[in-house]
């Protein structure tokens, strides 16, 4: 027969054991029961470290989960909980769930009150009609203009008060946190806003995406991935206009236009000053947006866009097919190239100069010591170029006057060409060298003593036999800019193109180059708000003025509108 374990022997037999063995028996039993069941077999009451949680919810019929376990389905509720941190989840059908973290301390009471709000819902047609009546009411037959304006202002104020009170009848959209799409470069999470149909009357896209910092996301989205979005309005000149967009989270109101986040751009070194001006202006408008600006060589900008180092790239030329290939391979779509500024170089001469214009080959032969573009013989004097005769001299020749009677202030055919140009490190100097000289070397007779375009043009006006190159569009006394021959003219044109901004924008003026901003934007997705705001600044009137400070040419509103179509 197998002997029973001693801890299961009868009390009568236990008395027969020696005292030391019984003591060991008792201590062992106490230890086992304490570990397994938390029971003290001696019958003494052991104090457990506990605290109390009281919870009130609105509505009262809700499911209460503590650390993932359902503990109740109605409140008010009093719970005894172990000391430490606990996660509370309060849920009810049709309501946005809430999540709370509570810390319980021994002998203390923690009280919580939670109000569940309705889940965001689409506007009904009736609600939309009521909203539009508030925003754009009809004028009464007997109502004066002043009375009508006052009534409209009162209606808008009433609507804004309802928004402040979170009246779901005036909800404008639903914001969804894309919690699994953290952007390591910008340090933000995307929030997709789906605007209700009635908001389309206020020029809002059907969907838009805004970045939000993780700290703000935790504050607004403690539980549930969808939140309500509302609009505040003000009275414009003719109609009600949106004054503020807000996102309502857990008892928090977040103004969507108060941008925050991170933005990284890469710029070619020649465009560093231009990008710096834009970044500084953007920071003045949106101080909570942190901007990292990277500088590199022009041919490295596509590489940095492709490897994800930046989502924006500024270049002084268009990308080649070979440069976009790595980007397309990685992302499955092409980067979007937007022309955000323009640079163009004009050739300036004295007002009395009879030369009718220049070809690109002649420009190379005049300025270059290497002749990479033209293959023409070096041109050093004005006599090697074609002159145009003034209409006065044409008339005198036609009526039969002697050649000696024709006005000739100068014998241009004998005058040497005095070259004037920009300093080496200037952006338009590099462009002119690449475009007109095919990267060749300038003659050592080039006068580069003047640091900027205005001084160059002024010097041309003071020097009769000079030929200078500088930014297109400058004017000065006794100075004119020469037409250039378009190497690929339209069949209906003469081939000679006047040096004007319109001809440059049309792509006909040969010494023109656009500044390109490349954007990593997936197809069919809206541009993130932080990125969109920066882009909108660049193409705004203020942004274009900053470009002109760096000797760039601003773009027309019509031209910019065409570029915006690329983002749709």
XYZ file of C-alpha atoms in Angstrom:
568
model
C 0.000 0.000 0.000
C 1.217 3.458 -0.970
C 1.557 5.766 2.000
C -0.459 9.025 1.769
C 1.418 12.375 1.722
C 1.794 13.631 5.224
C -0.031 16.889 4.585
C -3.211 14.881 3.877
C -3.034 12.686 7.012
C -5.832 12.908 9.599
C -5.518 15.368 12.480
C -5.460 12.447 14.939
C -2.388 10.940 13.318
C -0.806 14.356 12.995
C -0.726 14.638 16.765
C 1.576 11.629 16.836
C 4.229 13.464 14.797
C 7.060 15.142 16.587
C 6.586 18.885 17.261
C 9.256 20.008 14.789
C 7.666 18.009 11.954
C 4.216 19.434 12.717
C 5.642 22.961 12.625
C 7.214 22.302 9.273
C 3.890 20.813 8.092
C 1.911 23.917 9.110
C 4.323 26.399 7.575
C 4.462 24.488 4.320
C 0.667 24.231 4.080
C 0.257 27.950 4.737
C 2.787 28.751 2.044
C 1.143 26.508 -0.583
C -2.374 27.788 0.077
C -1.159 31.409 0.090
C 0.565 30.999 -3.269
C -2.250 29.048 -4.935
C -5.347 30.709 -3.539
C -4.310 33.733 -1.542
C -5.876 32.054 1.534
C -4.531 32.166 5.030
C -5.391 28.748 6.559
C -4.938 30.098 10.095
C -8.173 32.045 9.591
C -6.495 35.467 10.025
C -7.717 38.229 7.630
C -4.976 39.404 5.283
C -5.204 43.012 3.978
C -5.172 43.167 0.168
C -3.840 46.422 -1.506
C -7.004 47.828 -3.079
C -8.600 51.113 -4.034
C -12.009 52.205 -5.248
C -13.192 53.457 -8.634
C -16.499 55.266 -9.009
C -17.758 55.775 -12.552
C -20.688 57.735 -13.948
C -21.515 57.712 -17.659
C -23.942 59.497 -19.920
C -25.879 57.588 -21.112
C -25.974 55.311 -18.086
C -26.574 52.069 -20.037
C -23.063 51.359 -21.299
C -20.667 48.424 -21.335
C -17.783 48.937 -18.929
C -14.559 47.013 -19.610
C -11.658 46.933 -17.152
C -8.395 45.691 -18.564
C -10.308 44.082 -21.435
C -12.890 42.258 -19.235
C -16.576 43.239 -19.149
C -17.372 44.272 -15.561
C -20.744 46.044 -15.831
C -23.368 47.353 -18.244
C -24.864 50.235 -16.280
C -23.676 53.147 -14.147
C -23.261 54.642 -11.564
C -20.719 51.984 -10.682
C -18.424 51.334 -7.708
C -15.553 48.914 -8.277
C -12.855 47.614 -5.964
C -9.638 47.369 -7.987
C -6.124 46.275 -7.197
C -3.511 48.982 -6.782
C -1.884 49.964 -10.036
C -2.781 51.195 -13.518
C -5.922 49.989 -15.295
C -7.451 50.570 -18.727
C -11.152 51.403 -18.861
C -13.191 51.133 -22.052
C -16.721 52.518 -22.173
C -18.786 51.447 -25.190
C -22.319 51.744 -26.466
C -23.834 51.144 -29.898
C -24.222 54.350 -31.927
C -21.791 56.241 -29.691
C -18.094 56.957 -30.012
C -16.293 54.690 -27.510
C -14.036 56.251 -24.894
C -10.898 54.874 -23.322
C -9.446 55.988 -19.988
C -6.289 55.145 -18.083
C -6.766 55.203 -14.282
C -4.288 54.653 -11.494
C -5.609 53.067 -8.311
C -3.911 53.728 -4.984
C -4.385 51.806 -1.740
C -7.361 52.990 0.268
C -8.176 55.891 -2.085
C -11.203 56.627 -4.266
C -10.842 57.631 -7.940
C -13.940 59.208 -9.525
C -14.537 59.450 -13.287
C -17.379 60.887 -15.370
C -17.607 60.137 -19.109
C -20.030 61.423 -21.744
C -20.288 59.431 -24.950
C -21.030 61.442 -28.098
C -22.843 60.276 -31.201
C -20.869 58.642 -33.977
C -20.292 60.950 -36.968
C -23.014 60.523 -39.542
C -23.685 61.839 -43.005
C -25.937 64.875 -43.311
C -29.503 64.186 -44.332
C -30.959 66.217 -47.253
C -33.249 68.023 -44.779
C -30.290 69.068 -42.627
C -28.390 70.297 -45.682
C -31.342 72.410 -46.809
C -31.686 73.948 -43.326
C -27.963 74.730 -43.214
C -28.003 76.466 -46.580
C -31.033 78.500 -45.545
C -29.089 79.720 -42.523
C -25.984 80.536 -44.552
C -27.602 82.062 -47.630
C -31.154 83.162 -46.795
C -33.471 84.865 -49.242
C -34.023 88.575 -48.819
C -37.521 89.663 -47.773
C -39.539 91.901 -50.079
C -39.798 94.685 -47.526
C -36.351 94.151 -46.017
C -33.780 96.905 -46.440
C -30.175 96.095 -47.305
C -29.012 96.958 -43.797
C -31.723 94.797 -42.236
C -30.896 91.880 -44.523
C -27.185 92.054 -43.706
C -27.953 92.246 -39.985
C -30.275 89.217 -40.192
C -27.674 87.225 -42.100
C -25.051 88.093 -39.487
C -27.377 86.917 -36.705
C -28.071 83.642 -38.517
C -24.349 82.959 -38.933
C -23.687 83.769 -35.263
C -26.480 81.356 -34.292
C -24.946 78.644 -36.478
C -21.490 79.184 -34.964
C -22.953 78.897 -31.464
C -24.517 75.564 -32.413
C -21.140 74.381 -33.688
C -19.557 75.348 -30.363
C -22.189 73.231 -28.621
C -21.314 70.262 -30.877
C -24.738 70.083 -32.477
C -24.398 67.116 -34.831
C -26.974 68.676 -37.191
C -24.262 71.101 -38.280
C -21.466 68.596 -38.767
C -19.389 69.246 -41.918
C -17.421 66.033 -42.275
C -15.745 62.992 -40.764
C -12.047 62.853 -39.869
C -10.381 59.438 -39.841
C -6.988 58.858 -38.227
C -4.747 56.651 -40.384
C -2.968 55.207 -37.363
C -0.899 52.718 -39.383
C 0.532 55.312 -41.805
C 3.107 57.113 -39.656
C 5.388 59.302 -41.777
C 8.897 59.084 -40.359
C 10.135 61.987 -42.485
C 7.495 64.510 -41.395
C 6.970 62.943 -37.968
C 3.197 62.971 -38.419
C 0.170 60.732 -38.856
C -2.259 61.447 -41.701
C -5.867 62.347 -41.014
C -8.290 61.938 -43.926
C -11.277 64.278 -43.921
C -14.343 63.316 -45.913
C -16.443 66.452 -46.313
C -20.213 66.230 -46.537
C -21.901 67.179 -49.802
C -23.162 70.581 -48.664
C -19.608 71.817 -48.031
C -18.816 71.616 -51.753
C -20.509 74.995 -52.138
C -17.601 76.460 -50.178
C -14.863 75.131 -52.489
C -13.785 72.266 -50.243
C -12.478 69.120 -51.871
C -14.505 65.953 -51.347
C -11.529 64.546 -49.448
C -8.487 66.180 -47.930
C -5.568 64.969 -45.863
C -3.921 66.795 -42.986
C -0.861 65.764 -40.949
C -1.074 65.612 -37.179
C 1.629 65.101 -34.597
C 1.427 61.876 -32.546
C 0.903 63.884 -29.329
C -2.146 65.619 -30.798
C -3.415 62.306 -32.180
C -3.314 60.747 -28.701
C -5.201 63.720 -27.296
C -7.910 63.726 -29.957
C -8.194 59.983 -30.626
C -8.034 58.274 -27.269
C -10.517 55.777 -28.628
C -12.121 55.393 -32.038
C -10.582 56.402 -35.326
C -13.318 58.767 -36.535
C -14.081 62.247 -35.258
C -16.487 64.986 -36.274
C -15.353 68.032 -38.260
C -17.198 71.346 -38.140
C -16.987 74.675 -39.943
C -17.279 78.168 -38.539
C -18.549 80.886 -40.871
C -18.392 84.625 -41.326
C -20.209 87.013 -43.637
C -18.210 87.778 -46.765
C -18.789 90.469 -49.354
C -21.654 88.616 -51.039
C -21.980 85.213 -49.361
C -21.152 83.328 -46.208
C -17.552 82.095 -46.222
C -15.639 79.589 -44.104
C -13.683 81.338 -41.353
C -12.315 78.319 -39.467
C -12.243 74.531 -39.712
C -12.136 72.527 -36.489
C -11.825 68.883 -35.548
C -13.588 67.792 -32.369
C -11.929 65.061 -30.340
C -12.245 63.937 -26.743
C -13.357 67.241 -25.207
C -10.767 69.016 -27.373
C -11.192 71.366 -30.323
C -8.330 71.362 -32.836
C -8.172 74.123 -35.456
C -7.232 72.491 -38.741
C -5.697 75.662 -40.158
C -3.284 75.886 -37.207
C -0.677 73.813 -39.006
C 1.858 71.758 -37.149
C 4.228 69.045 -38.230
C 7.446 68.558 -40.136
C 8.365 69.096 -43.749
C 11.582 68.132 -45.490
C 12.689 69.516 -48.827
C 15.780 69.119 -50.953
C 17.046 71.917 -53.171
C 19.819 72.212 -55.688
C 22.534 74.534 -54.409
C 21.954 77.306 -57.008
C 18.383 77.616 -55.683
C 19.300 77.632 -51.979
C 18.592 81.357 -51.502
C 15.204 81.105 -53.181
C 14.140 78.095 -51.123
C 15.369 79.812 -47.937
C 13.163 82.846 -48.605
C 10.121 80.627 -49.116
C 10.852 78.571 -45.986
C 11.315 81.700 -43.828
C 8.045 83.150 -45.095
C 6.242 79.873 -44.433
C 7.673 79.687 -40.912
C 6.449 83.225 -40.208
C 2.926 82.153 -41.184
C 3.014 78.702 -39.560
C 5.553 78.706 -36.715
C 4.526 75.200 -35.573
C 5.690 73.623 -38.824
C 9.308 72.533 -38.530
C 11.162 72.649 -41.831
C 14.303 70.750 -42.741
C 15.982 72.017 -45.914
C 18.599 69.810 -47.559
C 21.050 71.077 -50.199
C 22.714 69.000 -52.877
C 23.878 69.044 -56.483
C 21.159 69.325 -59.102
C 21.595 65.771 -60.380
C 21.212 64.401 -56.821
C 17.756 65.909 -56.213
C 15.944 63.074 -58.086
C 17.935 60.495 -56.113
C 16.956 61.997 -52.756
C 13.318 62.097 -53.786
C 13.458 58.467 -54.865
C 15.089 57.187 -51.659
C 12.560 58.989 -49.460
C 14.923 61.571 -47.963
C 12.469 64.298 -48.972
C 8.964 64.720 -50.336
C 9.749 68.011 -52.124
C 12.580 68.710 -54.563
C 13.485 72.060 -56.154
C 15.469 71.997 -59.405
C 16.470 74.550 -62.029
C 15.568 72.181 -64.841
C 13.135 69.411 -65.703
C 13.909 65.833 -64.682
C 14.981 63.432 -67.386
C 13.294 60.090 -68.030
C 16.327 58.300 -66.609
C 16.103 60.369 -63.409
C 12.439 59.557 -62.783
C 12.882 55.818 -63.417
C 14.162 54.906 -59.870
C 11.314 56.889 -58.319
C 8.686 55.115 -60.430
C 10.232 51.738 -59.650
C 10.002 52.340 -55.900
C 6.616 54.057 -55.620
C 4.755 52.895 -58.715
C 3.924 56.421 -59.882
C 5.820 59.447 -61.221
C 6.753 62.508 -59.166
C 4.634 65.515 -60.074
C 6.642 68.386 -61.524
C 5.226 71.889 -61.059
C 6.799 74.972 -62.617
C 7.004 77.541 -59.796
C 9.210 80.292 -61.257
C 11.077 81.167 -64.407
C 14.436 82.520 -65.382
C 15.226 83.972 -68.792
C 18.268 85.803 -70.130
C 18.117 88.675 -72.611
C 20.851 90.248 -74.745
C 21.087 94.016 -74.247
C 22.626 96.598 -76.612
C 22.714 100.382 -76.935
C 19.541 101.914 -78.326
C 21.355 103.084 -81.464
C 22.692 99.627 -82.340
C 21.418 98.604 -85.839
C 21.710 94.799 -85.311
C 18.284 93.260 -85.930
C 18.762 90.232 -83.669
C 20.992 87.297 -82.856
C 20.951 83.562 -83.423
C 22.122 81.128 -80.733
C 25.070 80.212 -82.935
C 26.103 83.873 -83.168
C 25.822 84.295 -79.390
C 28.173 81.345 -78.897
C 30.634 82.737 -81.450
C 30.572 86.138 -79.735
C 30.884 85.100 -76.067
C 32.636 81.733 -76.172
C 36.314 80.950 -76.557
C 35.560 77.269 -77.224
C 32.712 77.465 -79.770
C 31.007 74.253 -78.645
C 27.561 75.261 -79.909
C 28.056 77.053 -83.199
C 31.037 75.885 -85.155
C 31.114 79.446 -86.491
C 34.154 81.603 -86.861
C 34.810 83.776 -83.828
C 32.831 87.044 -83.918
C 34.562 90.074 -82.439
C 33.106 93.083 -84.298
C 29.633 94.314 -85.119
C 30.454 94.271 -88.800
C 30.311 90.462 -88.763
C 26.587 90.595 -87.963
C 23.517 91.482 -90.021
C 22.220 95.017 -89.612
C 18.706 96.337 -89.999
C 18.279 99.731 -91.633
C 16.094 102.313 -89.956
C 12.930 103.310 -91.816
C 14.305 106.851 -92.168
C 17.388 105.556 -94.007
C 15.226 103.191 -96.057
C 13.154 106.188 -97.177
C 16.246 108.234 -98.092
C 17.595 105.362 -100.158
C 14.230 104.970 -101.916
C 14.003 108.663 -102.943
C 17.471 108.496 -104.489
C 19.611 110.381 -102.013
C 23.316 109.758 -102.124
C 24.780 107.313 -99.620
C 26.750 110.165 -98.073
C 23.478 111.954 -97.267
C 22.137 108.980 -95.275
C 22.529 109.518 -91.545
C 25.303 107.407 -90.136
C 26.346 108.436 -86.660
C 28.800 105.572 -86.339
C 30.512 103.147 -88.610
C 29.194 100.077 -86.789
C 30.992 97.679 -89.090
C 34.323 98.786 -87.659
C 33.340 98.745 -83.990
C 34.501 95.876 -81.782
C 31.993 94.184 -79.491
C 32.545 94.956 -75.817
C 31.219 92.063 -73.726
C 29.462 92.608 -70.389
C 28.045 89.833 -68.210
C 27.083 88.514 -64.796
C 29.521 87.242 -62.139
C 30.513 83.564 -62.187
C 28.398 82.337 -59.265
C 25.164 84.034 -60.354
C 22.350 81.654 -61.358
C 21.719 83.255 -64.755
C 25.452 83.198 -65.523
C 25.447 79.402 -65.171
C 22.249 79.108 -67.181
C 23.562 81.300 -70.004
C 26.798 79.313 -70.088
C 24.937 76.000 -70.300
C 22.248 77.086 -72.745
C 24.002 79.537 -75.064
C 27.589 78.275 -74.867
C 26.790 74.554 -74.492
C 28.840 74.564 -71.305
C 31.832 76.130 -73.060
C 34.217 78.736 -71.677
C 33.697 82.498 -71.822
C 36.221 84.771 -73.502
C 38.581 86.453 -71.098
C 37.433 89.832 -72.437
C 34.066 89.477 -70.656
C 33.553 92.369 -68.228
C 32.102 90.915 -64.998
C 32.748 93.856 -62.719
C 29.056 94.562 -62.107
C 27.384 92.342 -59.517
C 23.748 92.531 -60.597
C 21.438 92.839 -63.574
C 20.515 96.494 -63.140
C 24.139 97.667 -63.093
C 24.895 95.586 -66.193
C 22.022 97.121 -68.133
C 22.994 100.626 -67.001
C 26.560 100.053 -68.216
C 25.258 98.911 -71.615
C 23.380 102.228 -71.904
C 26.625 104.094 -71.255
C 28.729 102.031 -73.690
C 27.674 102.321 -77.337
C 29.440 99.225 -78.683
C 28.606 96.907 -75.758
C 26.655 93.646 -75.708
C 25.493 92.425 -72.296
C 23.530 89.477 -70.985
C 21.314 89.697 -67.900
C 17.849 88.802 -66.662
C 15.086 89.365 -69.186
C 12.760 92.284 -68.600
C 15.146 94.986 -67.386
C 14.923 98.543 -68.730
C 17.297 101.499 -68.680
C 17.809 104.714 -70.706
C 19.389 104.160 -74.147
C 19.121 100.379 -73.854
C 17.136 97.795 -75.806
C 17.017 94.009 -75.790
C 17.530 92.054 -78.997
C 15.144 89.525 -80.571
C 16.525 86.009 -80.780
C 15.984 83.395 -83.435
C 14.002 80.370 -82.277
C 15.840 77.247 -83.509
C 12.473 75.407 -83.750
C 10.001 78.093 -84.923
C 6.322 77.631 -85.654
C 5.527 77.245 -89.326
C 3.543 80.484 -89.345
C 6.208 82.647 -87.662
C 9.281 84.416 -88.965
C 11.439 82.619 -86.409
C 12.457 85.826 -84.625
C 11.152 86.065 -81.061
C 10.918 89.261 -79.034
C 12.419 89.071 -75.524
C 9.183 89.316 -73.537
C 7.765 87.436 -70.579
C 4.779 86.303 -72.652
C 7.041 84.734 -75.292
C 9.062 83.068 -72.539
C 5.960 81.628 -70.863
C 4.753 80.384 -74.242
C 8.025 78.472 -74.633
C 9.077 80.308 -77.800
C 11.905 82.443 -76.408
C 15.004 80.199 -76.526
C 16.925 81.453 -73.462
C 14.216 80.466 -70.983
C 14.318 78.002 -68.129
C 11.660 77.067 -65.593
C 12.252 76.294 -61.935
C 10.619 72.962 -61.098
C 9.224 71.814 -57.770
C 8.855 68.023 -57.704
C 6.354 66.499 -55.286
C 5.980 62.931 -54.059
C 2.209 62.659 -54.378
C 0.461 59.307 -54.877
C -2.102 59.223 -57.651
C -5.715 59.934 -56.684
C -4.686 61.147 -53.220
C -4.944 64.742 -51.995
C -1.819 66.661 -51.157
C -1.134 66.673 -47.376
C -2.165 70.008 -45.884
C 1.304 71.011 -44.609
C 2.790 70.350 -48.039
C -0.155 71.987 -49.792
C 0.137 75.151 -47.696
C 3.835 75.459 -48.546
C 3.148 74.921 -52.232
C 0.307 77.474 -52.164
C 2.677 79.995 -50.587
C 5.208 79.495 -53.389
C 2.675 80.209 -56.121
C 0.982 83.037 -54.226
C 1.638 86.688 -54.980
C 3.914 86.942 -51.930
C 5.828 83.833 -52.958
C 6.338 85.089 -56.502
C 7.558 88.448 -55.194
C 10.227 86.593 -53.212
C 11.265 84.876 -56.453
C 11.721 88.217 -58.226
C 14.058 89.315 -55.413
C 16.390 86.531 -56.549
C 16.285 87.623 -60.231
C 13.602 85.129 -61.182
C 10.558 86.016 -63.238
C 7.173 85.585 -61.589
C 4.518 83.481 -63.272
C 1.152 84.780 -64.416
C -2.068 83.730 -62.671
C -3.245 81.943 -65.822
C 0.000 80.003 -66.062
C -0.170 79.003 -62.398
C -3.739 77.798 -62.818
C -2.586 75.462 -65.592
C 0.103 74.041 -63.310
C -2.440 73.463 -60.534
C -4.336 71.093 -62.793
C -1.455 68.628 -62.418
C -2.343 68.133 -58.744
C -5.885 66.938 -59.410
